mmCIF file of C-alpha atoms and ligand atoms in Angstrom:
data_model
loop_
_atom_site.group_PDB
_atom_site.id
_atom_site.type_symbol
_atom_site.label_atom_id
_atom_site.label_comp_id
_atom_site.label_asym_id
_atom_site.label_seq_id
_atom_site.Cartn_x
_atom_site.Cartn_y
_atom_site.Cartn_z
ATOM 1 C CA UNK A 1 -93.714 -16.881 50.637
ATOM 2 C CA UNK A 2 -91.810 -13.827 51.913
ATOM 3 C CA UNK A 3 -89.773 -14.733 54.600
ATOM 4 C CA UNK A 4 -88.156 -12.874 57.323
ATOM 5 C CA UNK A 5 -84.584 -13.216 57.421
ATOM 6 C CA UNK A 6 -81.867 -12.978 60.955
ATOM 7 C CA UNK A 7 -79.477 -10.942 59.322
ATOM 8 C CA UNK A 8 -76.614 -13.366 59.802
ATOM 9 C CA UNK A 9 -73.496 -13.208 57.233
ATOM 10 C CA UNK A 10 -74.824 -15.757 55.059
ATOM 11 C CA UNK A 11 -78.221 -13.918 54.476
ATOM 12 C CA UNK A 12 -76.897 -10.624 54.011
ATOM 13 C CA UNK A 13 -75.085 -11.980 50.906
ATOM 14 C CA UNK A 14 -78.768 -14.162 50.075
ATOM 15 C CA UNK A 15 -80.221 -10.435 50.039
ATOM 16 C CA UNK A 16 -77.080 -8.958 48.243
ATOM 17 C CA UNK A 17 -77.594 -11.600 45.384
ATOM 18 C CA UNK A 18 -80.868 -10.989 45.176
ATOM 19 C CA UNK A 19 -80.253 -7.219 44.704
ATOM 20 C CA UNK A 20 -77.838 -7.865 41.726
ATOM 21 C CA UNK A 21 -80.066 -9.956 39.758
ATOM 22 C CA UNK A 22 -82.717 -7.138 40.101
ATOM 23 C CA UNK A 23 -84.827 -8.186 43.372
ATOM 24 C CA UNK A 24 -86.434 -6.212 46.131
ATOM 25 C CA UNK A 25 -85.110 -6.805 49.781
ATOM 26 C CA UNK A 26 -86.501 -5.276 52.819
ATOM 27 C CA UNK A 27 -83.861 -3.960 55.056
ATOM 28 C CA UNK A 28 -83.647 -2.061 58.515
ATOM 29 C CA UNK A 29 -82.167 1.427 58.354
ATOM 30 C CA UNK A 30 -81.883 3.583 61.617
ATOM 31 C CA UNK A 31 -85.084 5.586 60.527
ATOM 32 C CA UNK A 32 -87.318 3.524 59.216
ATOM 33 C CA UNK A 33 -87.290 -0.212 57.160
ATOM 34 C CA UNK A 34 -86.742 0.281 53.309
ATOM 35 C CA UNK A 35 -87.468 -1.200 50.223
ATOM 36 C CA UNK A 36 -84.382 -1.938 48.542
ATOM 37 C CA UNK A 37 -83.182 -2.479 44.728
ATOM 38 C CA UNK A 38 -79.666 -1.837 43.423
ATOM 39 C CA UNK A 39 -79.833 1.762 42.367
ATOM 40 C CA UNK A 40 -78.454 1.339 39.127
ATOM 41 C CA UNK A 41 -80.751 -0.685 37.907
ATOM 42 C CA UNK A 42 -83.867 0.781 35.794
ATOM 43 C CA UNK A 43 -86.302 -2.385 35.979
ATOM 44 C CA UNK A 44 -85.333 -2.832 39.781
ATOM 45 C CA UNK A 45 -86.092 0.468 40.656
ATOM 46 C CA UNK A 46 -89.042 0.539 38.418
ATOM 47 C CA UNK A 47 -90.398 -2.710 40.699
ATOM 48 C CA UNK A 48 -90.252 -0.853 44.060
ATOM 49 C CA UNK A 49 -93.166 1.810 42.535
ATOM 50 C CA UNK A 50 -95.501 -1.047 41.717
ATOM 51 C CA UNK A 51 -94.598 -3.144 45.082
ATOM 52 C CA UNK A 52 -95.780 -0.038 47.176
ATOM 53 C CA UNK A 53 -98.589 1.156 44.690
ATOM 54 C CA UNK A 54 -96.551 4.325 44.857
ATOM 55 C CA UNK A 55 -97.446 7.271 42.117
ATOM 56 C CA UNK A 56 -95.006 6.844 39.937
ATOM 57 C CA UNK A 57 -93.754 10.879 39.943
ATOM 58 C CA UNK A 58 -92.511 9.971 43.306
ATOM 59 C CA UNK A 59 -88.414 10.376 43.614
ATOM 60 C CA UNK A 60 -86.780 7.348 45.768
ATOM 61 C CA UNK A 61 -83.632 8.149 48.250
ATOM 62 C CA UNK A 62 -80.392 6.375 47.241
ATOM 63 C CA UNK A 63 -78.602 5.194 49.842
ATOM 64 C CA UNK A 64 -74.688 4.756 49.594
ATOM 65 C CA UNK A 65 -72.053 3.529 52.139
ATOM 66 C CA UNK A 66 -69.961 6.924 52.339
ATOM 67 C CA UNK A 67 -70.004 10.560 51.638
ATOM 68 C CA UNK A 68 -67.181 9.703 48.628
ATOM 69 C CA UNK A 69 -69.401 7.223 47.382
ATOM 70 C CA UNK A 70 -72.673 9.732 47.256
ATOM 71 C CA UNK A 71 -69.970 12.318 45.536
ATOM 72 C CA UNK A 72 -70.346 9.880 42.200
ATOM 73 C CA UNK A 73 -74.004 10.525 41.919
ATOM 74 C CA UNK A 74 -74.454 14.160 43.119
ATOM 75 C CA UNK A 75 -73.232 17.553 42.955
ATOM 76 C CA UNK A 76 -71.535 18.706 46.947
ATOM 77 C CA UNK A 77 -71.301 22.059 48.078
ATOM 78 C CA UNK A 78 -69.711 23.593 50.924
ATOM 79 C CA UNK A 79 -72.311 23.286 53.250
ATOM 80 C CA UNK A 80 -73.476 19.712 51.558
ATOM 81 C CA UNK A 81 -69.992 18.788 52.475
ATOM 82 C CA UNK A 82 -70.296 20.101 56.315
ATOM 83 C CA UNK A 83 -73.174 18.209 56.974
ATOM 84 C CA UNK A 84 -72.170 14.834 55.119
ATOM 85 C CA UNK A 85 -69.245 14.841 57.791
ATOM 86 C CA UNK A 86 -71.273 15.635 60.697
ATOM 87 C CA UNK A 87 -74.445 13.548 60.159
ATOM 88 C CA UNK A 88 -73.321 10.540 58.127
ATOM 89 C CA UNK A 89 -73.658 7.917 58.728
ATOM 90 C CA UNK A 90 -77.119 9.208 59.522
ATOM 91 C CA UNK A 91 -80.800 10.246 59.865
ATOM 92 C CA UNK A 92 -79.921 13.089 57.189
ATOM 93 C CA UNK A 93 -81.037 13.161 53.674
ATOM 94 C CA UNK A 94 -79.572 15.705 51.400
ATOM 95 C CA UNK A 95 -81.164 16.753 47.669
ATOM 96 C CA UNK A 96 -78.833 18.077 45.581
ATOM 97 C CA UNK A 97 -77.929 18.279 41.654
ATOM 98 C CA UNK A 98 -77.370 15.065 39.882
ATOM 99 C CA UNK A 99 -74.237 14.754 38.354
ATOM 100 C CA UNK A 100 -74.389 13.971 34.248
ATOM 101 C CA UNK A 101 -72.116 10.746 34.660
ATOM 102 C CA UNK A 102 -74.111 9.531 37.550
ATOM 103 C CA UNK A 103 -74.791 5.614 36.974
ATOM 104 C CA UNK A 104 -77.819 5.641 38.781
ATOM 105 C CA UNK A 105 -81.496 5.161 37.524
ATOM 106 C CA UNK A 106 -83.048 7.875 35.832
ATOM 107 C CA UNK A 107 -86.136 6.670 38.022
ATOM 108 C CA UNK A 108 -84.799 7.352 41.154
ATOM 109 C CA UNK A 109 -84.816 11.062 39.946
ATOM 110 C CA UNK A 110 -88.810 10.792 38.632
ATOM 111 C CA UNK A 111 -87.776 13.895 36.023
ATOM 112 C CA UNK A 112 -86.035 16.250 38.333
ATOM 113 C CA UNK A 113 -82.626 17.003 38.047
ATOM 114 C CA UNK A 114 -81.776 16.359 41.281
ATOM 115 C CA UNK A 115 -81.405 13.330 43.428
ATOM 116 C CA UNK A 116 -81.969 12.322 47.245
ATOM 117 C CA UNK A 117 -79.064 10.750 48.978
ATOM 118 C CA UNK A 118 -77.983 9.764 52.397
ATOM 119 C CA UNK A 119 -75.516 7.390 53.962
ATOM 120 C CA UNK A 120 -77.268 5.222 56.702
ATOM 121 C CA UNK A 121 -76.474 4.392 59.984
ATOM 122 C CA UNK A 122 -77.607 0.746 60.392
ATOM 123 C CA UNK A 123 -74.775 -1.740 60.427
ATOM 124 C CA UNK A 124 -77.480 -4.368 58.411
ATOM 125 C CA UNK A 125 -77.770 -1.854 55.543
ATOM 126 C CA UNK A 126 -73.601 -0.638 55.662
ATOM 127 C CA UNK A 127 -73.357 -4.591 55.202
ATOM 128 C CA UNK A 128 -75.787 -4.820 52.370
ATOM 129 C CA UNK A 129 -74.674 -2.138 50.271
ATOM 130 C CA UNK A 130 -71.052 -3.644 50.976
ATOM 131 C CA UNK A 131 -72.006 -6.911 49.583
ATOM 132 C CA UNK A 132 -74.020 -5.397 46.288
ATOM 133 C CA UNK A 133 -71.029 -3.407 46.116
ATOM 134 C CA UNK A 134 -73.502 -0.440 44.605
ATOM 135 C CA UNK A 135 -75.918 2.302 46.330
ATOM 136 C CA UNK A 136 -79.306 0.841 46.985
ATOM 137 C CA UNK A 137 -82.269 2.682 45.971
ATOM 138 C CA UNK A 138 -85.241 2.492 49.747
ATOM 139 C CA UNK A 139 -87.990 4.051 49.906
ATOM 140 C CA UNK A 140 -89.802 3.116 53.372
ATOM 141 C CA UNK A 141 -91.344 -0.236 53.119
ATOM 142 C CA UNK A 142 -95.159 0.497 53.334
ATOM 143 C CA UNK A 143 -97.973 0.440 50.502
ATOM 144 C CA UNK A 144 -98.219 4.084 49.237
ATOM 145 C CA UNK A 145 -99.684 5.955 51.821
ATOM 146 C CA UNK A 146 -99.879 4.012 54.978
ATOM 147 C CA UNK A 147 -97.836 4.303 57.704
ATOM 148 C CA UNK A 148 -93.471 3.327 57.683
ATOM 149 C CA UNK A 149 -92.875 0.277 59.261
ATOM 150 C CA UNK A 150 -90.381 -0.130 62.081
ATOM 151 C CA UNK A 151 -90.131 -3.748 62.746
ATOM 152 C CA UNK A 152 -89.833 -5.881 60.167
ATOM 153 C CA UNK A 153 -93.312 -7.417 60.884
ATOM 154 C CA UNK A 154 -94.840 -4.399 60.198
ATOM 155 C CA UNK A 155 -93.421 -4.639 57.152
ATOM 156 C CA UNK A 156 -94.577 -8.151 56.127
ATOM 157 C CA UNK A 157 -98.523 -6.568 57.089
ATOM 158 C CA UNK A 158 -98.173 -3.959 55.124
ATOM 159 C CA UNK A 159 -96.922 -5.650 51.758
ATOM 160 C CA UNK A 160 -97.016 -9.331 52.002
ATOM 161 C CA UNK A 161 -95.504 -10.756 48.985
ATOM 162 C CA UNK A 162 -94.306 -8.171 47.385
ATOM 163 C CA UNK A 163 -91.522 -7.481 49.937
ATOM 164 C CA UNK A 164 -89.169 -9.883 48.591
ATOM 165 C CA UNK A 165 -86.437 -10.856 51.178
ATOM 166 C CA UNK A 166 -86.752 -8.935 54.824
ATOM 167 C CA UNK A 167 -83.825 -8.572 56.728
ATOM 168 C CA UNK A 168 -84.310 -8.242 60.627
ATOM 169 C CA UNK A 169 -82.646 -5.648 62.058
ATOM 170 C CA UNK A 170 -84.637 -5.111 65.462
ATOM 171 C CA UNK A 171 -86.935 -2.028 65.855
ATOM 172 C CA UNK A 172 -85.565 0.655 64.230
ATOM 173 C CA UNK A 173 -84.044 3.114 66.668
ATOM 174 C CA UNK A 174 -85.344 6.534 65.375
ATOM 175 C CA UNK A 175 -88.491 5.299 63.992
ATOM 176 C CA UNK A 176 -89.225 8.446 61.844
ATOM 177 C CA UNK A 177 -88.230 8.974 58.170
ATOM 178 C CA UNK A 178 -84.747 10.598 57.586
ATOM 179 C CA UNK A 179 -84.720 14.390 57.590
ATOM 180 C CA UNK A 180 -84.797 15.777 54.216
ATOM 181 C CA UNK A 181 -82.940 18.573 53.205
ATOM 182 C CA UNK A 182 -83.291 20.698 49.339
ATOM 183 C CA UNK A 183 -79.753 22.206 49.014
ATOM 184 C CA UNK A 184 -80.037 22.779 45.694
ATOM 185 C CA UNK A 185 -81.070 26.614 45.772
ATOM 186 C CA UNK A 186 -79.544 29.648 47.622
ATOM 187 C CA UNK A 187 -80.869 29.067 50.690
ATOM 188 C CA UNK A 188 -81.244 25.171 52.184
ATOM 189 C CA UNK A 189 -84.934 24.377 52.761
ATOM 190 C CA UNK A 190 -86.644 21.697 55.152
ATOM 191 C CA UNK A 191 -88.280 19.779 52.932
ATOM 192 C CA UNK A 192 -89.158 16.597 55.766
ATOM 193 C CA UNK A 193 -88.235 17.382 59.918
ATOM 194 C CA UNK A 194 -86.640 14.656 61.433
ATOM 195 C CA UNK A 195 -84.119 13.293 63.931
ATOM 196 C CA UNK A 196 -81.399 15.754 62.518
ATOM 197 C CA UNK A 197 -83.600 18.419 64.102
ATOM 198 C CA UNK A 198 -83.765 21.987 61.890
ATOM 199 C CA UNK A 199 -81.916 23.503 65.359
ATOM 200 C CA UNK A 200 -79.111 21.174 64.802
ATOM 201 C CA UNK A 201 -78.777 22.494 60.835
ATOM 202 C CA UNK A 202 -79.006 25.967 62.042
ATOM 203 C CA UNK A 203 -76.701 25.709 64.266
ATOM 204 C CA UNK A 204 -74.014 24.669 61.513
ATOM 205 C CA UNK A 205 -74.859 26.246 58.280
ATOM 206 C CA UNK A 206 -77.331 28.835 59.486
ATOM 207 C CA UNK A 207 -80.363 30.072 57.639
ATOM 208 C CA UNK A 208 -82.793 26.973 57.230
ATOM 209 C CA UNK A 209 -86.237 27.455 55.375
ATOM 210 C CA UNK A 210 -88.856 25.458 55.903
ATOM 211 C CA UNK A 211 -91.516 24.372 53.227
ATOM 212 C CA UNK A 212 -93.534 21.563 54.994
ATOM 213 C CA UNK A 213 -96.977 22.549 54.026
ATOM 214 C CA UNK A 214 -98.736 20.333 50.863
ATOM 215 C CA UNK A 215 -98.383 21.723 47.984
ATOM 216 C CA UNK A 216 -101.809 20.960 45.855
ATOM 217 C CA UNK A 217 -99.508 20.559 42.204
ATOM 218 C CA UNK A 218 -95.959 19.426 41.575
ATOM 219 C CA UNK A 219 -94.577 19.532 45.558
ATOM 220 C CA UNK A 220 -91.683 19.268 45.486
ATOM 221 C CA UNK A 221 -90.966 16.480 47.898
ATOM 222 C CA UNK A 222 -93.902 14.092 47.334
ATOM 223 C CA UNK A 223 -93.397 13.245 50.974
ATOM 224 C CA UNK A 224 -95.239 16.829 51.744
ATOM 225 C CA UNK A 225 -98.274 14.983 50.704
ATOM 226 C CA UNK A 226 -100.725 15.185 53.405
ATOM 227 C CA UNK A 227 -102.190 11.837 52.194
ATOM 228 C CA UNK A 228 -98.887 10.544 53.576
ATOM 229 C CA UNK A 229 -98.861 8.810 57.101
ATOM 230 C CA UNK A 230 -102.170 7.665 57.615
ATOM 231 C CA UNK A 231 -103.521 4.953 59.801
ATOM 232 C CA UNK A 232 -107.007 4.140 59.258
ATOM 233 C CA UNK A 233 -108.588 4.932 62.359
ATOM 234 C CA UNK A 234 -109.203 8.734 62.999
ATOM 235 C CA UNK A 235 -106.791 10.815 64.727
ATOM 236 C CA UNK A 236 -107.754 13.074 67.154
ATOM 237 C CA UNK A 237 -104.874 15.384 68.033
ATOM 238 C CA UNK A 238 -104.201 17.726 71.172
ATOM 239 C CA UNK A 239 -106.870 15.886 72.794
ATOM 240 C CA UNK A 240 -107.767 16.909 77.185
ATOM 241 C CA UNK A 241 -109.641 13.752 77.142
ATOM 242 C CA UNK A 242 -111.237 10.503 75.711
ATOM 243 C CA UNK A 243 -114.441 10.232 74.265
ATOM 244 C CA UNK A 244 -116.019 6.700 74.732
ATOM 245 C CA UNK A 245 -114.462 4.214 71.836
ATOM 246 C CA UNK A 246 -111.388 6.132 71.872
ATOM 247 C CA UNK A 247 -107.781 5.111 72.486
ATOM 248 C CA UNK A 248 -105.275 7.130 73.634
ATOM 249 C CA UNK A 249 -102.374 7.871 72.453
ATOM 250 C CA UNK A 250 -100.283 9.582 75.621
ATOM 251 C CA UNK A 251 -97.439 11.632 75.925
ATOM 252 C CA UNK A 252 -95.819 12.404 79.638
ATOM 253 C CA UNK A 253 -97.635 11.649 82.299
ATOM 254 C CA UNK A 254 -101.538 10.887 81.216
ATOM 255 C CA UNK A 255 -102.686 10.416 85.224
ATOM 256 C CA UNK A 256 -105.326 13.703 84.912
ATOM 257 C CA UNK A 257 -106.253 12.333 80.894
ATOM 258 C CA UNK A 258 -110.841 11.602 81.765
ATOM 259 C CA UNK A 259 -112.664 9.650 79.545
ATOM 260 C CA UNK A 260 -116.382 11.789 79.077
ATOM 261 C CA UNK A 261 -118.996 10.599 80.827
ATOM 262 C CA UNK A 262 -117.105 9.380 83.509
ATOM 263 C CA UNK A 263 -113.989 7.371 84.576
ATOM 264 C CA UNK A 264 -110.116 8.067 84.021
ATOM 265 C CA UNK A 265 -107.335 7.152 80.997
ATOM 266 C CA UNK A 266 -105.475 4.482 83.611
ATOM 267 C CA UNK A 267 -108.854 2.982 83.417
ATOM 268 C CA UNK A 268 -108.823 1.905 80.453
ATOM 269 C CA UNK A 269 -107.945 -1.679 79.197
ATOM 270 C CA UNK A 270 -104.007 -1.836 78.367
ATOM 271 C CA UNK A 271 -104.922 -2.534 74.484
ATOM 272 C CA UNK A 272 -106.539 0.862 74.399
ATOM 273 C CA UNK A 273 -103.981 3.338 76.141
ATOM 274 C CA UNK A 274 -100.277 3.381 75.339
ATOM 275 C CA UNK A 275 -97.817 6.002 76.118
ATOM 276 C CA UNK A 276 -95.199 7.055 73.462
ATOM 277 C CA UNK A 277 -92.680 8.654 76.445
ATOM 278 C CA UNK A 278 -94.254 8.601 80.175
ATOM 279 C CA UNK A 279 -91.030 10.472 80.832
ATOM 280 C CA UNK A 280 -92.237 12.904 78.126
ATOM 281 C CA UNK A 281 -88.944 11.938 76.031
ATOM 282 C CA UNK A 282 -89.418 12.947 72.504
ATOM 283 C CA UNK A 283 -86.614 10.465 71.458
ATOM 284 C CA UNK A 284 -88.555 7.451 72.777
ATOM 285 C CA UNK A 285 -91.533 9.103 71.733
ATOM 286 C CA UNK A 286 -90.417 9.397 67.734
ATOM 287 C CA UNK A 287 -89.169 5.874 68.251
ATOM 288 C CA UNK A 288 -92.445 4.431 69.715
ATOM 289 C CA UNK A 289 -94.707 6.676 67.301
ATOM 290 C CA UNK A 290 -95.184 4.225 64.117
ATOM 291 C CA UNK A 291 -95.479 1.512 66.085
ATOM 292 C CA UNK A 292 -97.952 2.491 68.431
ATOM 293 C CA UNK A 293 -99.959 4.014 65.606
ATOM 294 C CA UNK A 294 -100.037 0.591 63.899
ATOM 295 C CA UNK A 295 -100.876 -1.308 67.050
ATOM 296 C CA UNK A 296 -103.677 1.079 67.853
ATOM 297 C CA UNK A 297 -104.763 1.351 64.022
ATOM 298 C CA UNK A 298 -105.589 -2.265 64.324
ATOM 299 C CA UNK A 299 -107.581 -2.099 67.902
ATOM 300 C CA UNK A 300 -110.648 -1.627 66.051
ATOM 301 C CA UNK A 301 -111.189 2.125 68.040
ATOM 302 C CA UNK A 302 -113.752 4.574 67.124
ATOM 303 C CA UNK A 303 -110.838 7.306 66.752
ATOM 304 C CA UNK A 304 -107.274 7.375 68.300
ATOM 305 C CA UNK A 305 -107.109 10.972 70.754
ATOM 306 C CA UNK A 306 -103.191 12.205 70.847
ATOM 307 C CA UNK A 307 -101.767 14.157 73.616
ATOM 308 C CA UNK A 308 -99.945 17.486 72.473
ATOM 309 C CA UNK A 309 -96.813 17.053 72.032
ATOM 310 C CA UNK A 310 -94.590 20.130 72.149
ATOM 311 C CA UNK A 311 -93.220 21.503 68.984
ATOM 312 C CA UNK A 312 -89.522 21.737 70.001
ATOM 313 C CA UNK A 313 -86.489 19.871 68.389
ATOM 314 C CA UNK A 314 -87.853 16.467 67.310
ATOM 315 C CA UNK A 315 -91.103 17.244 68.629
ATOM 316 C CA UNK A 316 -91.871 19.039 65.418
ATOM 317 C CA UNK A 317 -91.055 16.472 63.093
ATOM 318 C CA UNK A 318 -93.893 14.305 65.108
ATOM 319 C CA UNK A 319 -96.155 16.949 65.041
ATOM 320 C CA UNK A 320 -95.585 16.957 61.255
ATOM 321 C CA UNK A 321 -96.445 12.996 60.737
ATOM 322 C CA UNK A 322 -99.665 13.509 62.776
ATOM 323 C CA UNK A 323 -100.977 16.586 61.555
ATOM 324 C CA UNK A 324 -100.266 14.743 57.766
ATOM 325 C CA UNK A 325 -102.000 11.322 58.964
ATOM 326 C CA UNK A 326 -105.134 13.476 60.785
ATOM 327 C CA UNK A 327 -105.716 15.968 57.457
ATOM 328 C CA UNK A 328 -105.179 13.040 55.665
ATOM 329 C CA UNK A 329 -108.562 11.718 57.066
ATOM 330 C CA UNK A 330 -110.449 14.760 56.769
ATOM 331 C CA UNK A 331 -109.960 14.721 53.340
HETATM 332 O O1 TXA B 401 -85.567 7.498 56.547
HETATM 333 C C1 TXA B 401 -85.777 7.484 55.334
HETATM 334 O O2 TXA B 401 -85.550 8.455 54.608
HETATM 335 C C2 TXA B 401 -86.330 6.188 54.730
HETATM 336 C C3 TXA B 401 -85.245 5.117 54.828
HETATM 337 C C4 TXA B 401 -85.650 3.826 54.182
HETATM 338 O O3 TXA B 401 -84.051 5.603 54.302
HETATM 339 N N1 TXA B 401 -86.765 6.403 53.396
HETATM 340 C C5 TXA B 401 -87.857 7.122 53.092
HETATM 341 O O4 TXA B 401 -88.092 7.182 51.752
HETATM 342 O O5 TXA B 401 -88.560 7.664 53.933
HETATM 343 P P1 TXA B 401 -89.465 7.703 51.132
HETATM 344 O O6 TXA B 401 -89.368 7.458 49.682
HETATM 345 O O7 TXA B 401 -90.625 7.071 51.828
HETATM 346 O O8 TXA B 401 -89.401 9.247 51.368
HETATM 347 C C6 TXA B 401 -88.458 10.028 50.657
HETATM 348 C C7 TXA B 401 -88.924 11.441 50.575
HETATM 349 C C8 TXA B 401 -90.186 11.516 49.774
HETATM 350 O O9 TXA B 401 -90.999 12.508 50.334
HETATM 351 C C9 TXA B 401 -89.687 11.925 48.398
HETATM 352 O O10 TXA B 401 -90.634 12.570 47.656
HETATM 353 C C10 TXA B 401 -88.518 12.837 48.797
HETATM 354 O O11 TXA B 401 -87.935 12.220 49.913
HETATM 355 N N2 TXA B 401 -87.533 12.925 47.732
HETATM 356 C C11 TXA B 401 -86.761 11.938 47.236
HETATM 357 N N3 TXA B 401 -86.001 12.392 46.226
HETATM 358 C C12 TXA B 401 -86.277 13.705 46.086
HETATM 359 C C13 TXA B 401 -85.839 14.746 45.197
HETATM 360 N N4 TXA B 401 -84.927 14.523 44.263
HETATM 361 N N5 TXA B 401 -86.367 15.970 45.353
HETATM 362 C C14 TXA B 401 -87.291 16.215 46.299
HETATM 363 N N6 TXA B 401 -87.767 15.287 47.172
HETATM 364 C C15 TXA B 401 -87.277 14.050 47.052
HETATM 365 MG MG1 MG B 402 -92.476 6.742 52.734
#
């Protein structure tokens, strides 16, 4: 049985252990909860694609305890360099060129020659990759395709068994996937919006592009898949108002949201109405989104309507997870 785990001293090195002798552990991060498997290990990376029924040309973010650590494995440049010592430990993931001596699995590459890395913020994981005493390899801990859990419940749902260990680490505190960043070319390019907003890169290493949209053959960040996020009730996005067997998924103040027909969003039963920010927050709301989604996703509603939410700073990398998780449907 996979069992969720206080991270207490003692279980931290339980989940360390299990690392080294090539196990999966389920651990909070700031962003999301990952998958884990020590990142120099072929047949424990391999193990976290068939755990998540993830395609197996997907690349896996390694996660290390410090910039000087992540220099090891990967190729810095100037700017890299900026970044690492403004963001880390942080919501920031940065692609750049593997280096030839790097001792981590070939896997977590899939065939490019570059490699995802970031240094997280959560003191659970800074323990755990202490105690392994390598980088751990995380993607978020979901089956392929459905949503990134933020609790480690919603971790357990979404892949039972195969989890392994889960370390508890509360709700995660961002509760959207790390940023991701291609600085591998001339110009850096948005690859995945995210906490570290693309105003905050601008504002320290200047021209940003962004690629976000799917790309139908060899994307370059399988992440830009719209068949991504996706709960499995319909998403309705920018709704005015609810159609009967909706939910609603608020944003700010929802007092003027009508259900057609007749009657008004505050009248509908608590289950079916939550609000990701009534103060129209877009922290809280990023935090709340996954989890909302999931609790919705399971209400058993006709179609979930989403206020707009504006497309400013974090708002865009919600925007992005919802547009993904609506197309997614259409498809
Ligand atoms: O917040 C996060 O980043 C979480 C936590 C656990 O750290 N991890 C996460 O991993 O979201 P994952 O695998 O679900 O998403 C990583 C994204 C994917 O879209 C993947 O394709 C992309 O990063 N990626 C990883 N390595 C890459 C590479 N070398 N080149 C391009 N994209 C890469
Ligand atoms: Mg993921």
């Amino acid at each position: 049985m996979t069992a969720i785990l206080e991270a207490t001293p003692e279980n931290i090195q339980k989940a360390a252990d299990r690392l080294k002798s090539g196990g999966l552990v389920a651990l909070p991060t700031e962003t999301v909860y990952g998958l884990g498997a020590d990142a120099t290990n072929d047949r424990a990376v391999a193990s976290i694609f068939a755990a998540k029924g993830r395609p197996s040309f997907n690349p896996v973010i390694v996660h290390f305890k410090n910039k000087n650590d992540a220099a090891q494995a990967v190729e810095f440049n100037g700017q890299a360099e900026l970044l690492a010592s403004l963001f880390w430990p942080g919501p920031l993931t940065l692609i750049l060129p593997r280096r030839k001596d790097a001792n981590i699995s070939l896997l977590c590459s899939a065939g490019l020659p570059t490699l995802a890395v970031r240094c997280p913020a959560h003191p659970v994981a800074q323990q755990l990759i202490a105690a392994l005493g390598r980088p751990i390899a995380a993607p978020s801990a979901n089956k392929s395709g459905s949503l990134s859990p933020t609790t480690p419940q919603h971790v357990l749902q979404s892949l039972g068994e195969n989890a392994g260990l889960i370390l508890a680490g509360g709700k995660a505190a961002v509760g959207l996937e790390s940023t991701v960043l291609d600085m591998t070319g001339e110009i850096p390019v948005l690859l995945r919006p995210g906490a570290v907003t693309v105003e905050d890169l601008q504002q320290h290493i200047g021209k940003v592009a962004v690629e976000l949209e799917a790309v139908a053959d060899n994307p370059k960040s399988p992440g830009q898949l719209l068949k991504h996020y996706a709960p499995k009730t319909p998403l309705r996005l920018r709704a005015v108002d609810i159609k009967p067997g909706e939910a609603l998924l608020a944003f700010g103040p929802a007092r003027f949201m009508g259900v057609q027909g007749g009657g008004a969003a505050k009248d509908l039963p608590r289950s079916a109405h939550l609000n990701l920010s009534e103060q129209g927050d877009l922290n809280e709301a990023a935090a709340n989104l996954f989890a909302m989604l999931h609790q919705l996703d399971s209400g058993g509603f006709k179609a979930i309507a989403v206020m707009d939410i504006p497309e400013m700073g974090l708002g865009m990398a919600i925007n992005d997870r919802l547009r993904r998780a609506a197309v997614a449907q259409n498809q």
